[in-house]
Short mmCIF file of C-alpha atoms in Angstrom, two decimals:
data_model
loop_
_atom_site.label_atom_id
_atom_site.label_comp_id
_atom_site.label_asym_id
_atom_site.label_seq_id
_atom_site.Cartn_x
_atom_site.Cartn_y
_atom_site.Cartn_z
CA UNK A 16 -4.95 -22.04 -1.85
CA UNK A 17 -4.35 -22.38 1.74
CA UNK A 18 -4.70 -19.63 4.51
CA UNK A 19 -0.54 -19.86 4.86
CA UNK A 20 -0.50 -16.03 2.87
CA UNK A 21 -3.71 -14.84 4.99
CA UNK A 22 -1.58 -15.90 8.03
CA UNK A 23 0.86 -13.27 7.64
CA UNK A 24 2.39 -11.26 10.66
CA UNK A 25 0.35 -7.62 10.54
CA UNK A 26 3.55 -4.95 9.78
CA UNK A 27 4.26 -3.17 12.90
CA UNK A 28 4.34 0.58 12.74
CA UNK A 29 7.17 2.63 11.32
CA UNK A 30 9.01 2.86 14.70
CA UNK A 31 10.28 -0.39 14.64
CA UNK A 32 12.11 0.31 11.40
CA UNK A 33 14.33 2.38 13.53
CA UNK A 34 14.82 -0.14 16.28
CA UNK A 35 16.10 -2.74 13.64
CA UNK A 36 19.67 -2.71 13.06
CA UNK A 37 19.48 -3.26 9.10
CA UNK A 38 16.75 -1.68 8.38
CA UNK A 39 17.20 1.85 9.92
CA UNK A 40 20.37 2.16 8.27
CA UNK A 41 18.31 0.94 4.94
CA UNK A 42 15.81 3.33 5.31
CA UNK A 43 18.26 6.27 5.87
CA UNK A 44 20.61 5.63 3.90
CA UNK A 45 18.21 5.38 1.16
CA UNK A 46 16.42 8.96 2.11
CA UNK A 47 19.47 10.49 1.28
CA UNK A 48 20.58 8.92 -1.31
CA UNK A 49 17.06 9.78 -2.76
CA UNK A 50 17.32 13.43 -1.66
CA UNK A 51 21.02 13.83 -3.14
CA UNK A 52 19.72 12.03 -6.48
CA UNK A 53 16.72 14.42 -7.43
CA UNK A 54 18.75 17.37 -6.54
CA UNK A 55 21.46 16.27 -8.99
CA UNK A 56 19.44 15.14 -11.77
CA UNK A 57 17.57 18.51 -11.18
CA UNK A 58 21.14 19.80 -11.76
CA UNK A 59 21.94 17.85 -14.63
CA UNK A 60 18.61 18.47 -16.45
CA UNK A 61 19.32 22.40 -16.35
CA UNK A 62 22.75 22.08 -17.32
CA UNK A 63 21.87 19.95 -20.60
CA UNK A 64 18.98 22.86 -21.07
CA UNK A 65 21.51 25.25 -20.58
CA UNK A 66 24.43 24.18 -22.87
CA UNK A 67 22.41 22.93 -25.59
CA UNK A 68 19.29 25.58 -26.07
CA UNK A 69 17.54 22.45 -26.91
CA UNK A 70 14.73 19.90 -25.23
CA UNK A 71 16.95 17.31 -26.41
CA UNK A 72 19.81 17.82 -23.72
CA UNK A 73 17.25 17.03 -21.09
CA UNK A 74 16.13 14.49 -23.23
CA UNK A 75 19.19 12.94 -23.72
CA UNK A 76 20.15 12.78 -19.97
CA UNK A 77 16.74 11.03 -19.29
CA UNK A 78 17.57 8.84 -22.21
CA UNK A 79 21.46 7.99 -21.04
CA UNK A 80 20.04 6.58 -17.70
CA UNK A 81 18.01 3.62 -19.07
CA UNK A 82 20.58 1.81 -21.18
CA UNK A 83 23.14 1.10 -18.46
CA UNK A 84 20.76 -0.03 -16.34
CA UNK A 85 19.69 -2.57 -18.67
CA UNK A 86 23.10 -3.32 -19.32
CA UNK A 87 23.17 -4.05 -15.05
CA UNK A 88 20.55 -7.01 -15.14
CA UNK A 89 20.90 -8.64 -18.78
CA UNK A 90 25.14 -8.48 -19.01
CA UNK A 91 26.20 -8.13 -14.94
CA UNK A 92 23.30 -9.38 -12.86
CA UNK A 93 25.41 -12.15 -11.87
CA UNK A 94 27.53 -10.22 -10.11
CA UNK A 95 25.11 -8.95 -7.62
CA UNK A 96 24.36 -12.08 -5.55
CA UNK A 97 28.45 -12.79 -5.31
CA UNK A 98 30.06 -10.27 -2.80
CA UNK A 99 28.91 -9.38 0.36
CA UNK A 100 26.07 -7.11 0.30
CA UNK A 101 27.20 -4.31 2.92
CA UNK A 102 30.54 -4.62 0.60
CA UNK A 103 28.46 -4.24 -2.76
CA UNK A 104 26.11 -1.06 -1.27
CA UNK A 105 28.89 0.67 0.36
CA UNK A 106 30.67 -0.08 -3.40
CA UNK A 107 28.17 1.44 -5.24
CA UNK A 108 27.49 4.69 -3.20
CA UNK A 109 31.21 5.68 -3.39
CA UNK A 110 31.15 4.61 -6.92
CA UNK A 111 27.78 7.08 -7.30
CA UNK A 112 30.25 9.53 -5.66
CA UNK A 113 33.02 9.47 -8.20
CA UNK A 114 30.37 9.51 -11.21
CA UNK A 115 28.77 12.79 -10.18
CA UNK A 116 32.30 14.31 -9.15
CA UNK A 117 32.86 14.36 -13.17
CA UNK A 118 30.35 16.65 -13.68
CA UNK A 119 30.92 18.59 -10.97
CA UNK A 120 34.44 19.48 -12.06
CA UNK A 121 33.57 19.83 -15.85
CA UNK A 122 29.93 21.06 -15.90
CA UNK A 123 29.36 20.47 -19.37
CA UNK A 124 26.59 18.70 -21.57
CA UNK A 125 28.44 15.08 -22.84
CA UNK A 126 30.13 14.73 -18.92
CA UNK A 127 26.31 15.12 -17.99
CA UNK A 128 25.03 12.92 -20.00
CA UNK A 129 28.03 10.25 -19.82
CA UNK A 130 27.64 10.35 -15.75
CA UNK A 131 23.43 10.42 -15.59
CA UNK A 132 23.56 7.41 -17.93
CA UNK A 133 26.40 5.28 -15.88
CA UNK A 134 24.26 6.66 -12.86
CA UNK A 135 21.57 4.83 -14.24
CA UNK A 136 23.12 1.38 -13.93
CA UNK A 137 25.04 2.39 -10.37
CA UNK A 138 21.54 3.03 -9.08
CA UNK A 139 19.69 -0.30 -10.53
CA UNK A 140 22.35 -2.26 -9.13
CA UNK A 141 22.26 -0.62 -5.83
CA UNK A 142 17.94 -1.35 -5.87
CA UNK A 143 18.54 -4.52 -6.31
CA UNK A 144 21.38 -5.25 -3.74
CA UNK A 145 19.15 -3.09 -1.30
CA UNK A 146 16.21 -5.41 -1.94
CA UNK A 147 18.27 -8.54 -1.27
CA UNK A 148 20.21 -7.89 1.95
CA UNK A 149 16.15 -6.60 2.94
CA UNK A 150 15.11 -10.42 2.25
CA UNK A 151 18.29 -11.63 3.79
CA UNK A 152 18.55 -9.94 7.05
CA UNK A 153 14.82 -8.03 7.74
CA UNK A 154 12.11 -9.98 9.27
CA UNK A 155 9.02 -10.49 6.80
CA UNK A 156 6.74 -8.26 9.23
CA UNK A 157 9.18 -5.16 9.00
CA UNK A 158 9.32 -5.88 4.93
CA UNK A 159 6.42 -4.50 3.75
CA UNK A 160 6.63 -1.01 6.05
CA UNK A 161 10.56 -0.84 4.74
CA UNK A 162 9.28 -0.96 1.31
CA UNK A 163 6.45 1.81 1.70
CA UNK A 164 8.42 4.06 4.36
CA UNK A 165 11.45 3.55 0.72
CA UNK A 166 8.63 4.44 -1.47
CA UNK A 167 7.51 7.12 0.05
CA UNK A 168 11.09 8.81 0.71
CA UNK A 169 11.34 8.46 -3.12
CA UNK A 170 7.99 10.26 -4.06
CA UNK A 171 8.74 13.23 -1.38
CA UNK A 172 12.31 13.39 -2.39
CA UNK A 173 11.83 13.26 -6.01
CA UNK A 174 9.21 16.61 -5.48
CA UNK A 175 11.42 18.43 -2.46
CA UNK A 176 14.77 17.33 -4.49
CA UNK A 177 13.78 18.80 -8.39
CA UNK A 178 12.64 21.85 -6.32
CA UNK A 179 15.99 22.45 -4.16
CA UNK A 180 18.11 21.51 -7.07
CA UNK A 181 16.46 23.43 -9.66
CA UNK A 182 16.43 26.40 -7.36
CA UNK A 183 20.32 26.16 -6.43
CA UNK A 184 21.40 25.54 -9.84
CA UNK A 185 19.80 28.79 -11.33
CA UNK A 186 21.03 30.92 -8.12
CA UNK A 187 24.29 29.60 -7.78
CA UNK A 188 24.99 27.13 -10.21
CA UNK A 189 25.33 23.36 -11.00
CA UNK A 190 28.47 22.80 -9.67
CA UNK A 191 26.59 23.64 -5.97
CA UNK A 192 23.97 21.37 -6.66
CA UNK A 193 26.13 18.39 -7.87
CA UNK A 194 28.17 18.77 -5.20
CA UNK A 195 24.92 18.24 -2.82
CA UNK A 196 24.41 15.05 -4.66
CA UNK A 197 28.28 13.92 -4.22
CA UNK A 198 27.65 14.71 -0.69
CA UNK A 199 24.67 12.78 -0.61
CA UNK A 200 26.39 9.35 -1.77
CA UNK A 201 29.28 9.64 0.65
CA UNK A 202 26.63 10.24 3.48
CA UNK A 203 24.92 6.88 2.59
CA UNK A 204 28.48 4.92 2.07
CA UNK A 205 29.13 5.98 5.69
CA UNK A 206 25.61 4.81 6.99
CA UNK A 207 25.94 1.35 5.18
CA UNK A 208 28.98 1.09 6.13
CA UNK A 209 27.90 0.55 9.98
CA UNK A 210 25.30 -2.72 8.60
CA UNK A 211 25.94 -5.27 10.75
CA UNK A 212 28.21 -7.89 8.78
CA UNK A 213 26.81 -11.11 7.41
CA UNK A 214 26.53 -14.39 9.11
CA UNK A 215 29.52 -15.76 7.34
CA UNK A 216 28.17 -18.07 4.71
CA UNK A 217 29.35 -18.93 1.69
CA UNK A 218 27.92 -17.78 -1.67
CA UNK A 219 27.53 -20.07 -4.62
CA UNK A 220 29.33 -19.35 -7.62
CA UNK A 221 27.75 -15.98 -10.07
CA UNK A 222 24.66 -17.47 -11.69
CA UNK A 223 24.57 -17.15 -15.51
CA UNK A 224 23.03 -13.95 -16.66
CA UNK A 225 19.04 -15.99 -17.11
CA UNK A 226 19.25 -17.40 -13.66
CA UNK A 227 16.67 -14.46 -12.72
CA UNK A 228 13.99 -14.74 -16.09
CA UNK A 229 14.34 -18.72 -15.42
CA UNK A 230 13.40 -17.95 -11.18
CA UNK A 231 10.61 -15.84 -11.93
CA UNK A 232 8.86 -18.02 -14.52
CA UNK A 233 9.42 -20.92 -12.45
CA UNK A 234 7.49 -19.72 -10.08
CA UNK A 235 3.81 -19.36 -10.41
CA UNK A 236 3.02 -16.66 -8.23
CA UNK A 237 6.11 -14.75 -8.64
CA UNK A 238 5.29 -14.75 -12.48
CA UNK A 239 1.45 -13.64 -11.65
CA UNK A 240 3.00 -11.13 -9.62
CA UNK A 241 5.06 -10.00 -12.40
CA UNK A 242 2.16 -9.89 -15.14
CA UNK A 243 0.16 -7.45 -12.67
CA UNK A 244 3.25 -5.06 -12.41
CA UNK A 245 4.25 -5.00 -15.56
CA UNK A 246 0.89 -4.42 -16.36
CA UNK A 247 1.40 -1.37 -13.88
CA UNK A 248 4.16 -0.02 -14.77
CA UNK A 249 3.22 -0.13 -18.45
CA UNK A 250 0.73 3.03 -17.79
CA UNK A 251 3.20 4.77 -14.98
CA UNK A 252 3.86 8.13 -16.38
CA UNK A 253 0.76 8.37 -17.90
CA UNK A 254 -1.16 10.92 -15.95
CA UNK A 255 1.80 13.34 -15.87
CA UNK A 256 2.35 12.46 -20.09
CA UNK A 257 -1.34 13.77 -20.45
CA UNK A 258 -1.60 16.29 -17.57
CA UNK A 259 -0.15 19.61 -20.08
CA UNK A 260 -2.84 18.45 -22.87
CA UNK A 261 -5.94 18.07 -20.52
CA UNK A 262 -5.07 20.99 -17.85
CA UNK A 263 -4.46 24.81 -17.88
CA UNK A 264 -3.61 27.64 -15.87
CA UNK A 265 -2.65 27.29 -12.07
CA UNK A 266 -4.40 23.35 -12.69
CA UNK A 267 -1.87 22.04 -14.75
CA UNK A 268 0.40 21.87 -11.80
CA UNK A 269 -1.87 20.06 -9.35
CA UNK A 270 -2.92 17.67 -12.55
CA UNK A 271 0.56 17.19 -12.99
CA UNK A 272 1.68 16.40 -9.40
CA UNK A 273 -1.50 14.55 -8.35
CA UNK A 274 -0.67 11.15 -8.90
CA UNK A 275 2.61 11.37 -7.18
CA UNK A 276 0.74 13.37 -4.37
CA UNK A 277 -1.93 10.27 -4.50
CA UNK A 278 0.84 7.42 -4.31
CA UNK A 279 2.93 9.27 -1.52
CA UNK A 280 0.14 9.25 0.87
CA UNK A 281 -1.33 5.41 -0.26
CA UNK A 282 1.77 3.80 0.33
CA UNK A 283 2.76 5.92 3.55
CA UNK A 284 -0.89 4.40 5.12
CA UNK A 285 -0.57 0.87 3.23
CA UNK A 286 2.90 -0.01 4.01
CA UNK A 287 1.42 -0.16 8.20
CA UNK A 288 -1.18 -2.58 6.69
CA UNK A 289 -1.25 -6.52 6.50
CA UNK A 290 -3.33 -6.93 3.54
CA UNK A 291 -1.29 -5.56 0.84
CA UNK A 292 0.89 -8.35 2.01
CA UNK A 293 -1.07 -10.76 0.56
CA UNK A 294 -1.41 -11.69 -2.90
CA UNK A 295 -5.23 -11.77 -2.85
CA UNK A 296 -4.77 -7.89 -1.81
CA UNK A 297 -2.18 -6.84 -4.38
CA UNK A 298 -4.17 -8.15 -6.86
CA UNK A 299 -7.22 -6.46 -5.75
CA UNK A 300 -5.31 -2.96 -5.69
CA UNK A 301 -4.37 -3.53 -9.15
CA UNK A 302 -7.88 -4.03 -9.89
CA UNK A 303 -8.93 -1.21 -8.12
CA UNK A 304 -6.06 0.91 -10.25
CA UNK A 305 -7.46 -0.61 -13.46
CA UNK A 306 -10.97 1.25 -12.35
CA UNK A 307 -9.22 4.56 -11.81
CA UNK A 308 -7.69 4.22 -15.07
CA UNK A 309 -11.32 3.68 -16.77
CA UNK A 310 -12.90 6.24 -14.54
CA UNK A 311 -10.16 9.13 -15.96
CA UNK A 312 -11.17 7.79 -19.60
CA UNK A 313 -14.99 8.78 -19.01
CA UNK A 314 -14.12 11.55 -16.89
CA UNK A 315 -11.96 13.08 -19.97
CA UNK A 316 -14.66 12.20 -22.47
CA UNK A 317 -17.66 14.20 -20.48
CA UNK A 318 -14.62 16.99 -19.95
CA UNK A 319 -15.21 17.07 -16.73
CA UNK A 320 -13.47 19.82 -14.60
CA UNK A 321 -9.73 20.27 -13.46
CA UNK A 322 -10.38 19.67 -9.92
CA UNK A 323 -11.77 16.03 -11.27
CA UNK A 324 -9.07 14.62 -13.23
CA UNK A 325 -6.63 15.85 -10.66
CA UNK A 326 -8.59 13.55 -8.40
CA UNK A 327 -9.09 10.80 -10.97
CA UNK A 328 -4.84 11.09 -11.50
CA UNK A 329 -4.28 10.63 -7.41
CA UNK A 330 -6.28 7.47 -7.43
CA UNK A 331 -4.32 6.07 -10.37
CA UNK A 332 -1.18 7.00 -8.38
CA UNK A 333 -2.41 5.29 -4.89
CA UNK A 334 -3.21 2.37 -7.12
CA UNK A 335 0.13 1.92 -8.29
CA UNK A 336 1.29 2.63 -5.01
CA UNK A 337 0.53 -1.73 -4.46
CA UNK A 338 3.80 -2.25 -6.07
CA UNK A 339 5.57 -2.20 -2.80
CA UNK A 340 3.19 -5.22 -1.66
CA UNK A 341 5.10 -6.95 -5.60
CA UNK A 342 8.47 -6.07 -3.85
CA UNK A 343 7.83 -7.82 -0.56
CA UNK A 344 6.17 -10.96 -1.74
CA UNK A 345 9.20 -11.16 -4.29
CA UNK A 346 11.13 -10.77 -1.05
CA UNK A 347 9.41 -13.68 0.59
CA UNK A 348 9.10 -15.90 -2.37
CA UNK A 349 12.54 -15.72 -4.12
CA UNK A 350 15.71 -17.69 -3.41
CA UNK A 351 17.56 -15.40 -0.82
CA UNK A 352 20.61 -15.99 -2.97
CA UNK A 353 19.47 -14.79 -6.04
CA UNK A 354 17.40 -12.02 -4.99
CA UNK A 355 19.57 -9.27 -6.33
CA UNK A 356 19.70 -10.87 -9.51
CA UNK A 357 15.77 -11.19 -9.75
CA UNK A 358 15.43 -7.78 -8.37
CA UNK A 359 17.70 -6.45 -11.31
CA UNK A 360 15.51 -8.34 -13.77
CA UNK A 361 12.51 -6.94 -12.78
CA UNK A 362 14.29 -3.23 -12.45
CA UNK A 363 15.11 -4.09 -16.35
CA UNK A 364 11.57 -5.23 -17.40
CA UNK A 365 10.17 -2.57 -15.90
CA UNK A 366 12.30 0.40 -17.59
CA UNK A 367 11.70 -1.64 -21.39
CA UNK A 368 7.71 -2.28 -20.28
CA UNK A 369 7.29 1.40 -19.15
CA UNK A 370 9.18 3.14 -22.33
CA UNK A 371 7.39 1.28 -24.51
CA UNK A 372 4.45 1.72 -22.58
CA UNK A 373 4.52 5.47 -22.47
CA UNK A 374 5.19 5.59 -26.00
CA UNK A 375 2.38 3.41 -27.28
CA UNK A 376 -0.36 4.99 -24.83
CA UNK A 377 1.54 8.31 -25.59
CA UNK A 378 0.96 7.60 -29.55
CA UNK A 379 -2.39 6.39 -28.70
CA UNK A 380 -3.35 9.59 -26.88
CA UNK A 381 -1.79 11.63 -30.06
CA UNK A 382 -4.30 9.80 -32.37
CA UNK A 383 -7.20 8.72 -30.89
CA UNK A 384 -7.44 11.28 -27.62
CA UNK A 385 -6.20 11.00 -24.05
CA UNK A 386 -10.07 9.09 -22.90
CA UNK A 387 -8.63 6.52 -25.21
CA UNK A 388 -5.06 6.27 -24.12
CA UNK A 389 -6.55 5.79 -20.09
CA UNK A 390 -8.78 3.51 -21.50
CA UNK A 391 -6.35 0.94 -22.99
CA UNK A 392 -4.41 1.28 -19.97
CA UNK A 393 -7.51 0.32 -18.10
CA UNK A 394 -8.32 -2.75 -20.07
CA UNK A 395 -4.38 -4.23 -20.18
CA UNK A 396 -4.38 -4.22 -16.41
CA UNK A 397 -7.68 -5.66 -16.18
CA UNK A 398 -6.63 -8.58 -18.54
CA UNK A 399 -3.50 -9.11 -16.26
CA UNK A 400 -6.02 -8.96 -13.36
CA UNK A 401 -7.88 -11.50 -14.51
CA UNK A 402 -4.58 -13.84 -15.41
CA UNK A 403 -3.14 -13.48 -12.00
CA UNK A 404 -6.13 -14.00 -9.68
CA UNK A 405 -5.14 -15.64 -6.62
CA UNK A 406 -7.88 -18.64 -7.23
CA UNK A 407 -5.50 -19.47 -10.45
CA UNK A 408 -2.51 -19.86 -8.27
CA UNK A 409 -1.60 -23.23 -6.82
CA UNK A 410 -1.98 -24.22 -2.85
CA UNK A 411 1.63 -25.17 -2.81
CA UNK A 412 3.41 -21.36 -3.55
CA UNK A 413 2.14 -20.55 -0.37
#
């Protein structure tokens, strides 16, 4: 290994963001879309609730999302890398628009469901696009801010958007809150719209739909990369899965919110750092997460108090928070003109890695006990750990 990926430019702070042309408008435009988003699921959720009596109209909204999106990286990833990209984002926010306008005018449960699950793939598709006009046209220093200043925005929108959206759907309706979220979209269309154009090249013809699986495992430390996050994402909703069964009272809350509390504030300070950057440091944060994972199990099996599993779930959700080191060495290391398409493939894995994920530990927690679930989530990450250690990787990635 050479000292090419200790070499890397330190990020500069989150100021500069705002003095690039591409990615301010990135990083706005993506805060409000964000915003818009959890106040319209928020919106959607009740409805279902509302219309159905039953768990299983939420359920079914969460449920609607995940297919589509597949749908955009196995069937239509192709199409990502082929148009411009300031055409494809501004594209996909209007289309966002006219999805949740369906709902809005006929606030019922299968218009709900049909728009949060075609919102789904809108959404993939528009990660994925954002992620490859950010390792087309952003410097590598300003990547790895970008990506935690994004990260953040989605942790603090996803806890100030349920709230607002949940609030103005019970006083005044869904329609209101839908409408905030059709709002939202056309607010970001008009902010991408002012991206600078590109530099006039020439894309290849759309790549067949494999082009991204065949990139990544090409590529020996964008496939270690991989292992370690789907090794991550694998145990992502855990701590909110087991926060009702190991919390009470006014604790269940804080159990439940910690981990998003604990990744808000680790990628806010991270993303201004070098070293999650570097491979050597993403893989030691996933290490690190691994340990927090173990150190819930035996904190759950001595029942230790509230106050100490809420603790134990913010480290677990700082840990994860390395992820948006996995997005900008992806950034660095991928072909610029396939970078949507490999960004879709990994936005795919990751939704069929975490379900089943959740659903094993989830089945492992109903049979054996929640120490047991954290546990095996411990030990998978450590075995990807141990596969994607930067010794194993080969001088010449760098």
């Amino acid at each position: 290994m050479t000292d090419a990926d200790e070499r890397l430019a330190p990020p500069p702070g989150y100021r500069a963001l705002f003095r690039h042309p591409v990615a301010s408008r990135l990083v706005i435009a993506r805060g409000i879309s964000e915003l818009g988003d959890f106040v319209g699921l928020a919106a959607l959720l009740l409805l279902a609730y509302d219309q159905t009596q039953s768990v299983l109209g939420p359920a079914a909204v969460y449920a609607a999302r995940t297919v589509p999106a597949l749908l955009v990286a196995i069937v239509f990833s192709g199409w990502l890398d082929v148009p411009p990209r300031r055409t494809m984002l501004v594209g996909l926010s209007l289309a966002g628009a006219v999805l949740i306008a369906v709902p809005t005018a006929v606030p019922q449960p299968l218009p709900a469901i049909v728009a949060a699950g075609l919102l789904g793939g809108v959404r993939a598709a528009y990660a994925s696009v954002n992620v490859a006009i950010t390792a087309e046209a952003v410097d590598t220093p300003l990547r790895l801010p970008l990506f935690g200043l994004s990260a953040f925005g989605n942790q603090v929108g996803q806890v100030t958007g349920l709230l607002a959206g949940a609030g103005v759907t019970v006083a005044l309706g869904p329609r209101v809150a839908l409408l905030v979220d059709l709002v939202s979209f056309l607010l970001a269309a008009v902010v991408l719209a002012g991206l600078p154009g590109g530099r006039g090249e020439r894309r290849k013809a759309r790549p067949p739909a494999t082009a991204g699986v065949r990139t990544i495992v090409g590529h020996p430390v964008l496939r270690g990369v991989a292992l370690l996050t789907f090794g991550t994402v694998l145990s992502g909703a855990l701590p909110e899965t087991l926060a009702p069964d190991l919390a009470g009272g006014g604790w269940r809350p804080v159990v439940l919110a910690a981990s998003a509390f604990g990744g808000a504030v680790f990628v806010l300070l991270a993303g201004r750092r070098g070293w999650l950057a570097r491979v050597a440091g993403q893989v030691a944060a996933a290490a690190a997460l691994a340990g927090a994972l173990l150190l819930a199990a035996v904190l759950v099996v001595v029942h230790a108090p509230a106050w100490a599993l809420a603790g134990a779930n913010a480290l677990i959700g700082a840990g994860a928070g390395w992820l948006i080191g996995a997005q900008a060495t992806f950034a660095r290391l991928a072909p610029k003109e396939r970078m949507g398409q490999v960004e879709a493939t990994m936005v795919a894995a990751n939704i069929v890695v975490g379900g089943c994920g959740i659903f094993l530990l989830g089945s492992t927690a109903e049979l054996f006990g929640p120490a047991t679930a954290y546990l095996v989530a411990g030990l998978i990450l450590l075995v990807a750990v141990v596969f994607a250690r930067p010794d194993r990787l080969p001088q010449a990635t760098f």
